[in-house]
Short mmCIF file of C-alpha atoms in Angstrom, two decimals:
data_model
loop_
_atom_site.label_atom_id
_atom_site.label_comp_id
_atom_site.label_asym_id
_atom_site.label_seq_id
_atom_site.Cartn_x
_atom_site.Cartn_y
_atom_site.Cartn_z
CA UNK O 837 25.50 -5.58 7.48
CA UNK O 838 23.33 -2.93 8.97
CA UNK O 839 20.20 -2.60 8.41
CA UNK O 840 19.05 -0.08 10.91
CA UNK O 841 18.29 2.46 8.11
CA UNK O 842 14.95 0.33 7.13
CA UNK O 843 13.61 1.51 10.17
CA UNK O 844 11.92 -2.04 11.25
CA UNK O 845 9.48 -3.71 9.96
CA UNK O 846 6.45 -2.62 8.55
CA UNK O 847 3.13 -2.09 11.38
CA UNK O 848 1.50 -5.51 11.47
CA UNK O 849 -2.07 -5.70 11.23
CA UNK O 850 -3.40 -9.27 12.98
CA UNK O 851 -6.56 -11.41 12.69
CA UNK O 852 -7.33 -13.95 15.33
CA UNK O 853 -8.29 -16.92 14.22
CA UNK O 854 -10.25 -19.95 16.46
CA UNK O 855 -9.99 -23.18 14.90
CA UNK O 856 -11.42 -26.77 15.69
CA UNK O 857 -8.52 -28.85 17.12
CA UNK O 858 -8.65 -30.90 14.08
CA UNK O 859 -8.30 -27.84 11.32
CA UNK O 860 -5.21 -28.84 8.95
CA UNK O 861 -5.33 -26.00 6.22
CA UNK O 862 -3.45 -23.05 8.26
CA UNK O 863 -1.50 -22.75 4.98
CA UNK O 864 -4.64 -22.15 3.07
CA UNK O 865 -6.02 -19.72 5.45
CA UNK O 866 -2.98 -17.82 4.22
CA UNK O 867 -3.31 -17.55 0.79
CA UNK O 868 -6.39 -15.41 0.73
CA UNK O 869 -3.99 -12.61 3.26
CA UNK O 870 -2.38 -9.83 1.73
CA UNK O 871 1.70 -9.13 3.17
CA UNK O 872 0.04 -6.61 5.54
CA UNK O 873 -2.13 -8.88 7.44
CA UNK O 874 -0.80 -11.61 9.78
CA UNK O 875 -2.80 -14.43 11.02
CA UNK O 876 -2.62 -15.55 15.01
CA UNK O 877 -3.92 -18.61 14.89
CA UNK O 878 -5.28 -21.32 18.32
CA UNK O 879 -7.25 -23.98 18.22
CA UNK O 880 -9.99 -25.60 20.76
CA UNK O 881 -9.24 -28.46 22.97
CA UNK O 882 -8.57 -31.87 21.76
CA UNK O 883 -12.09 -33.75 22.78
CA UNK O 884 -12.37 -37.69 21.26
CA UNK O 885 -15.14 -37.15 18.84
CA UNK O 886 -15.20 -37.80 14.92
CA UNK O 887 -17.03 -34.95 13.12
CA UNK O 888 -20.86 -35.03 13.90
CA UNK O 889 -23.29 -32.55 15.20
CA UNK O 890 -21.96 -33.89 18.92
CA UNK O 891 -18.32 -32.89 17.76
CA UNK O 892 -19.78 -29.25 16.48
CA UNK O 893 -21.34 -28.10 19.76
CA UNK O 894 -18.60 -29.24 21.61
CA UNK O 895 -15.93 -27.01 19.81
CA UNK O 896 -18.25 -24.25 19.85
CA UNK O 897 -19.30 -23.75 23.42
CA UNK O 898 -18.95 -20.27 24.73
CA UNK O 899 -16.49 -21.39 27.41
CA UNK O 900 -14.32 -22.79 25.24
CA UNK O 901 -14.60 -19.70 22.64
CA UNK O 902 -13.61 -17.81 25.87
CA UNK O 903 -10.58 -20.24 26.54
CA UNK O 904 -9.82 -19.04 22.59
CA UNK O 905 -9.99 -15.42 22.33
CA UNK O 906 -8.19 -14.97 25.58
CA UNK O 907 -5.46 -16.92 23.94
CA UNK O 908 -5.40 -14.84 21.29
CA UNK O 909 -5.74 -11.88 22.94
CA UNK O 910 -2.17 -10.55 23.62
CA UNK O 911 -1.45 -10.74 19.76
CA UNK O 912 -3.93 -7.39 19.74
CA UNK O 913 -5.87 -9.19 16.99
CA UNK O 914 -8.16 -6.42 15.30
CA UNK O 915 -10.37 -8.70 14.27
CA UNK O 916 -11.79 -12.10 15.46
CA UNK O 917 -12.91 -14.81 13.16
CA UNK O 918 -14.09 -18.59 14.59
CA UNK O 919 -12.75 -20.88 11.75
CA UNK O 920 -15.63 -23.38 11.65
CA UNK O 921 -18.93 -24.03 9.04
CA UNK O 922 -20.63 -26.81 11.55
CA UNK O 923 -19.53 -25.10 14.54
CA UNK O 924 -21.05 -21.76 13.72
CA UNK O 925 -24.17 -23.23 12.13
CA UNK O 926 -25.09 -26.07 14.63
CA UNK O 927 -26.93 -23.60 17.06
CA UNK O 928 -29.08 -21.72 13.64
CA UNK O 929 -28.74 -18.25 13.12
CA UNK O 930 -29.80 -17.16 16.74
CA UNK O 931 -26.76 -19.73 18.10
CA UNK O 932 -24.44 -18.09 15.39
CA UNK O 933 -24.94 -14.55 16.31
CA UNK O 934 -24.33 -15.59 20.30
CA UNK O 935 -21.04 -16.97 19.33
CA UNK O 936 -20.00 -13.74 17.97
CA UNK O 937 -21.19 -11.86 21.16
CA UNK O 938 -19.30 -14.52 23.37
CA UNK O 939 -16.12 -13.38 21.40
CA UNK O 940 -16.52 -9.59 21.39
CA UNK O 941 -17.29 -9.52 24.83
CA UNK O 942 -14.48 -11.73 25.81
CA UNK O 943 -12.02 -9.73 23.34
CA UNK O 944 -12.93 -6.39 25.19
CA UNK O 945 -14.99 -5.61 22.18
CA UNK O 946 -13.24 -6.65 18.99
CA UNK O 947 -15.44 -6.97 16.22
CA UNK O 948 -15.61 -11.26 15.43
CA UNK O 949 -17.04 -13.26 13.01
CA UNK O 950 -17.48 -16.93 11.89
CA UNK O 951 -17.81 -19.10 8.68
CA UNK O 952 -21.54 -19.71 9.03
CA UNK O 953 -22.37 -15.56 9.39
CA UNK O 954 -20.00 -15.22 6.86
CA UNK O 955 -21.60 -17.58 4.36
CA UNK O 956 -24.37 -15.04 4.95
CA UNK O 957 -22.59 -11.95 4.07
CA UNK O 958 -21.19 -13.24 1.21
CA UNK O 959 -24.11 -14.54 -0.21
CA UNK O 960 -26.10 -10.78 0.75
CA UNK O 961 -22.96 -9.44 -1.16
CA UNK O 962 -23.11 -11.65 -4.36
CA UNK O 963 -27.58 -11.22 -4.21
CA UNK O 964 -28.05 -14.76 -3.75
CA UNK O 965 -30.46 -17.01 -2.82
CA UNK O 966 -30.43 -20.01 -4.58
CA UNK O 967 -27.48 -22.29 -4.07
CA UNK O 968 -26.14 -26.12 -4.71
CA UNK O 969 -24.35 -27.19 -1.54
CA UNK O 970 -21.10 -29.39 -1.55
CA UNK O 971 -19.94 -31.09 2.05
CA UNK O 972 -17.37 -33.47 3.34
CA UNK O 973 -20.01 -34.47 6.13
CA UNK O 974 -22.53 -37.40 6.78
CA UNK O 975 -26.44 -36.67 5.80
CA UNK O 976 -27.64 -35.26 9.28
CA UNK O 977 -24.65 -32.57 8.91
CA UNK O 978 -25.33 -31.47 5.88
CA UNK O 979 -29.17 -31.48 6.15
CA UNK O 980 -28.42 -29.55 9.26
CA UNK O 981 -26.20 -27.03 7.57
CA UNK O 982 -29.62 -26.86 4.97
CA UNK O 983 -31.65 -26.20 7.88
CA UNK O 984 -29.72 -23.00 8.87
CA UNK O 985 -29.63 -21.70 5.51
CA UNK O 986 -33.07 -22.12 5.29
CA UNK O 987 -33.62 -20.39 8.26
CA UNK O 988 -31.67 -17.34 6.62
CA UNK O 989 -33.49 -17.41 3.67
CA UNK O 990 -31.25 -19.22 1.39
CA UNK O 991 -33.06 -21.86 -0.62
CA UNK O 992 -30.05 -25.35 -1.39
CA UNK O 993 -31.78 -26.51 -4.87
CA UNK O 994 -28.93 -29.21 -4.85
CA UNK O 995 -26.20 -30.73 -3.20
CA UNK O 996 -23.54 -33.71 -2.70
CA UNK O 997 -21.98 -34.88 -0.11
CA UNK O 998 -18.79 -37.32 1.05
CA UNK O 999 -20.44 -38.89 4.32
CA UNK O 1000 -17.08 -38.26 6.19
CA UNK O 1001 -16.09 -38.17 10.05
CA UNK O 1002 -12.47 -37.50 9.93
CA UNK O 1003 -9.37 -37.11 7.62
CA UNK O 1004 -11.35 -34.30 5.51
CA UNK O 1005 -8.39 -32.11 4.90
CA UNK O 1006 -7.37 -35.31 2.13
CA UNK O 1007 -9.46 -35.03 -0.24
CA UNK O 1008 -8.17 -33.63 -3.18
CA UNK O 1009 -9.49 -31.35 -5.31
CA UNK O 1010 -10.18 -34.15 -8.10
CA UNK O 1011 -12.99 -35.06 -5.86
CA UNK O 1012 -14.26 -31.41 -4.77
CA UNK O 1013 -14.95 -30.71 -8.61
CA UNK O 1014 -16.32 -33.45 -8.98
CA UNK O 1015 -19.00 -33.36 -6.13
CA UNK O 1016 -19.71 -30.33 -7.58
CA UNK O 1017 -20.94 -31.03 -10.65
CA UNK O 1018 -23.45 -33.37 -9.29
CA UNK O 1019 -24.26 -30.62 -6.81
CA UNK O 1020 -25.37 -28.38 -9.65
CA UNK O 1021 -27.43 -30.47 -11.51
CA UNK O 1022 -30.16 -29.63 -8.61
CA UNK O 1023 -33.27 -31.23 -7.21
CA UNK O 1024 -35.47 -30.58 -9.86
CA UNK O 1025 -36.55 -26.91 -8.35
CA UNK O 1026 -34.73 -24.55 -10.60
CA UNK O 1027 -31.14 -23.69 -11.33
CA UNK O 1028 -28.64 -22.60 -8.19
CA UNK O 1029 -27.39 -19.33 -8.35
CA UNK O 1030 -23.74 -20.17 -6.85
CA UNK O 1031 -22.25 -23.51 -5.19
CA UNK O 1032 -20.94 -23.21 -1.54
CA UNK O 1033 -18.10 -25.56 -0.78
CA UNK O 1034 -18.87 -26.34 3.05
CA UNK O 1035 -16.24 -27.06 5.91
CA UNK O 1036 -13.30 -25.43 7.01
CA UNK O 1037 -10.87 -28.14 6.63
CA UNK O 1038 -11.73 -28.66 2.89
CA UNK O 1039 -9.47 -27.64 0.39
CA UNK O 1040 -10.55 -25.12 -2.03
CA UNK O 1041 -8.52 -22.34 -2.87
CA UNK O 1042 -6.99 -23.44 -6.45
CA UNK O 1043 -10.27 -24.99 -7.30
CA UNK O 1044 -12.69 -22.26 -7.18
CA UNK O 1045 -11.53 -20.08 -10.27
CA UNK O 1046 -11.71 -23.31 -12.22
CA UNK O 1047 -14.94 -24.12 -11.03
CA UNK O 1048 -16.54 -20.65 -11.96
CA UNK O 1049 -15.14 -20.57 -14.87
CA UNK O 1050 -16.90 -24.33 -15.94
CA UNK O 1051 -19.92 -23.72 -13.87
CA UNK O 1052 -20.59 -20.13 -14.91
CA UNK O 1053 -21.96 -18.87 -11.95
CA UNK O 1054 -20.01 -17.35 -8.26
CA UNK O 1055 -17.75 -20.49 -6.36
CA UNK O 1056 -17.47 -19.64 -2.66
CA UNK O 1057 -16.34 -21.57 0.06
CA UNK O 1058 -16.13 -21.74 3.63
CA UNK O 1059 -12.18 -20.54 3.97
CA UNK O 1060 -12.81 -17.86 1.85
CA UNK O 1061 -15.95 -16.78 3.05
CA UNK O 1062 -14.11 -16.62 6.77
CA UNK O 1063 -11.17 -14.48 5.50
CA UNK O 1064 -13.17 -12.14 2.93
CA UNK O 1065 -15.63 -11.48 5.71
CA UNK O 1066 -12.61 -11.07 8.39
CA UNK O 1067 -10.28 -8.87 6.37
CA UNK O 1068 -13.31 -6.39 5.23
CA UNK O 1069 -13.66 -5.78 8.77
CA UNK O 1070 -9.79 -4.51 9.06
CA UNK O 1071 -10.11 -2.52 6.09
CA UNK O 1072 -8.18 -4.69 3.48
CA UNK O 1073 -9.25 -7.02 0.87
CA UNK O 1074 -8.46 -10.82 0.52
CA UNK O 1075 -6.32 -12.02 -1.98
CA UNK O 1076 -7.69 -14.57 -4.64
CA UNK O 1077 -7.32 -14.02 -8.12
CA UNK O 1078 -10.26 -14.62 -10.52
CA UNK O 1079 -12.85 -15.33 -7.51
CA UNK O 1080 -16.05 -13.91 -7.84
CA UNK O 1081 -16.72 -12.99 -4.38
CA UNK O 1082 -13.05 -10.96 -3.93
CA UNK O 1083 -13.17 -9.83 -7.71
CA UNK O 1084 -16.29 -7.89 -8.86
CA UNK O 1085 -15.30 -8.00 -11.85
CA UNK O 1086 -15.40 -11.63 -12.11
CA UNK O 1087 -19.12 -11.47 -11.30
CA UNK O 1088 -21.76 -13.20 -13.84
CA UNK O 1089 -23.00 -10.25 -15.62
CA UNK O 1090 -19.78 -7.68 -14.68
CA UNK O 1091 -19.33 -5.20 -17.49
CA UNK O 1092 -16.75 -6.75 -20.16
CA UNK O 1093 -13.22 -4.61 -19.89
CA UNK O 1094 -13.11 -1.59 -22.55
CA UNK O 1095 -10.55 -2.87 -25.30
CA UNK O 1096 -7.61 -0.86 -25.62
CA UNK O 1097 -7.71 1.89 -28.20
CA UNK O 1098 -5.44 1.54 -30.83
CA UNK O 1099 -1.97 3.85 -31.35
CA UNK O 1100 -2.43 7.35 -32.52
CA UNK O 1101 -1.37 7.10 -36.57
CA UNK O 1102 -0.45 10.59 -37.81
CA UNK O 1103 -2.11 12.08 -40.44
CA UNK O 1104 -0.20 11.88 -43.76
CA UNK O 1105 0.75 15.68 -44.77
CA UNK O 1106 -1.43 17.00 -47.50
CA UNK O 1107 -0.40 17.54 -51.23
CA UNK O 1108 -1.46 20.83 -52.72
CA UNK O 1109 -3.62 20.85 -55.81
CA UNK O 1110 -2.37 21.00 -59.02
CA UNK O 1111 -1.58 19.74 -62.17
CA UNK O 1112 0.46 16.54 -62.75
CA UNK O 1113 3.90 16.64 -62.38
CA UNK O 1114 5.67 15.95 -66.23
CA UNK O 1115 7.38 12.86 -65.88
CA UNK O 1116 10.51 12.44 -67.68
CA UNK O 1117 11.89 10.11 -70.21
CA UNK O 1118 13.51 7.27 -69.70
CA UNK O 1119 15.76 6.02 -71.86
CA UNK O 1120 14.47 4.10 -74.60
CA UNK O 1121 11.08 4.13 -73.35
CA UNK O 1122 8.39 6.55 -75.45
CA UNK O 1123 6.92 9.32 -73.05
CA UNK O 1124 8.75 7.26 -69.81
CA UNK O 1125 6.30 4.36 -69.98
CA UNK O 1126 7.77 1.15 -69.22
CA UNK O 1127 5.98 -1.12 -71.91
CA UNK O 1128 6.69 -4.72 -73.16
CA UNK O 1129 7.08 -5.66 -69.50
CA UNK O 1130 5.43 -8.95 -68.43
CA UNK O 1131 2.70 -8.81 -66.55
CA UNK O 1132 3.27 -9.51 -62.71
CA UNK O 1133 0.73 -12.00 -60.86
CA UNK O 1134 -3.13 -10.99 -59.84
CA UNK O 1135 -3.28 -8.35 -56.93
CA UNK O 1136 -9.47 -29.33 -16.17
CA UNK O 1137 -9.77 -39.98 -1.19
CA UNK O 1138 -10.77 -41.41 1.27
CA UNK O 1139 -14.85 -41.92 1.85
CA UNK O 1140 -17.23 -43.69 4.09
CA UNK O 1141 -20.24 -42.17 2.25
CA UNK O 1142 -21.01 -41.83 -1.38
CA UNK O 1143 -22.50 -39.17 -3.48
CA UNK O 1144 -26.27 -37.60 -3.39
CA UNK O 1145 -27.40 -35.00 -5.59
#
């Protein structure tokens, strides 16, 4: 058959995407890309480390960034995104905006971003500043993952967290809810505004509209923040369906959608004024009254840690 008449395929817009050598959740990545968009996609060296602050310097270094983005770099990404929450936050905010320099000037000046700057954006875009915090990682992770937040101005009034060093991409979404609701019951210092779902290679896509929807209040998490943040910067929106951060009008507060107004009904036509028509007789029946008639009736894994809230 020939297909010559389609012309070829549409013009393919690409985002480059650096990943830790352990990320697992390409497939996710995906979901939140509309057709137009593809993905290029390299990850950092293999280095012997279980997740751990030593494991999140290490796979952020500029060097290897470098290594990365020249990868990438004969896809013609438009956009660069580093694929990593403890990578991008390990060095605080100052470390996080070097990382994006390292990239742009090693891309010949393509705009890049990472999780952690996302995480920032997002929560600038949804005016928060009060959060409950939910991480695969061990305590000194986490707390350092609080530490950069707090640095930014963002306040964690609760959080829970798994305690893991590897396998993260296996817990299922039974226990992601789940740390979340211990998340949001909070410290004791006032409610959270919205719950961040930390790391990269956590599941959370089919989780998050459920999770606004029982918590009441914005879900975001670290995939989504990456490719919300990344796509803007291309000129497209992400894809995810009944997520507060894509969908404004999923937004605590949002105005309600007008109902729809009802079917035009036409006007019955008038009757001119005027005396009763005579009715005639029926048979049998005095004046055409029926009389003597009866009357008729009345008218909804694996862990070497355990949960903290």
């Amino acid at each position: 058959m020939d297909v010559s008449f389609l012309g070829g395929p549409h013009p393919q817009r690409g985002v480059g995407v650096v990943a830790p050598f352990d990320f697992a959740l390409d497939r996710e990545l995906w979901r939140w890309v509309p057709d137009e968009v593809s993905l290029h996609l390299t990850r950092t060296p293999f280095v012997p480390v279980e997740v751990s602050l030593d494991l999140a310097r290490l796979v952020s270094e500029h060097e290897t960034l470098a290594e990365a983005v020249r990868a990438l770099s004969a896809a013609e990404p438009e956009v660069l995104a580093y694929a990593c929450t403890s990578g991008s936050f390990v060095g605080g905010t100052a470390g996080e905006r070097a990382m994006c320099e390292a990239m742009t000037r090693e891309g010949g000046g393509i705009h890049s971003v990472t999780t952690s700057g996302a995480l920032l954006e997002a929560l600038a875009e949804l005016d928060v500043r009060r959060i409950a915090l939910v991480t695969p990682y061990t305590w000194s992770v986490t707390q350092s993952l609080e530490e950069y937040l707090q640095e930014a101005g963002v306040r964690v009034v609760g959080r829970a967290y798994l305690g893991l060093t590897r396998h993260i991409w296996k817990v299922p979404y039974r226990d992601v809810a789940d740390m979340a609701r211990r998340a949001v019951l909070g410290d004791g210092n006032g409610p959270a505004e919205a719950l961040f779902i930390s790391c990269t290679n956590l599941p959370t896509y089919d989780v998050i509209p459920q999770l606004e929807a029982e918590l009441r209040m914005p879900v975001i998490s670290a995939n989504q923040v990456t490719m919300w943040s990344a796509l803007r910067r291309v000129g497209t929106r992400a894809v995810g369906p009944y997520q507060a951060l894509i969908d404004p009008a999923a937004r605590p507060g949002a105005e309600p959608l007008a109902p729809p107004l009802p079917p035009a009904v036409a006007a019955p036509p008038e009757t001119p004024l005027g005396p009763p028509a005579e009715t005639p007789g029926l048979p049998g029946v005095p004046g055409g009254e029926l009389t003597g008639l009866p009357e008729g009736p009345p008218p909804p894994a694996e862990s070497e840690g355990g949960w903290t809230t």
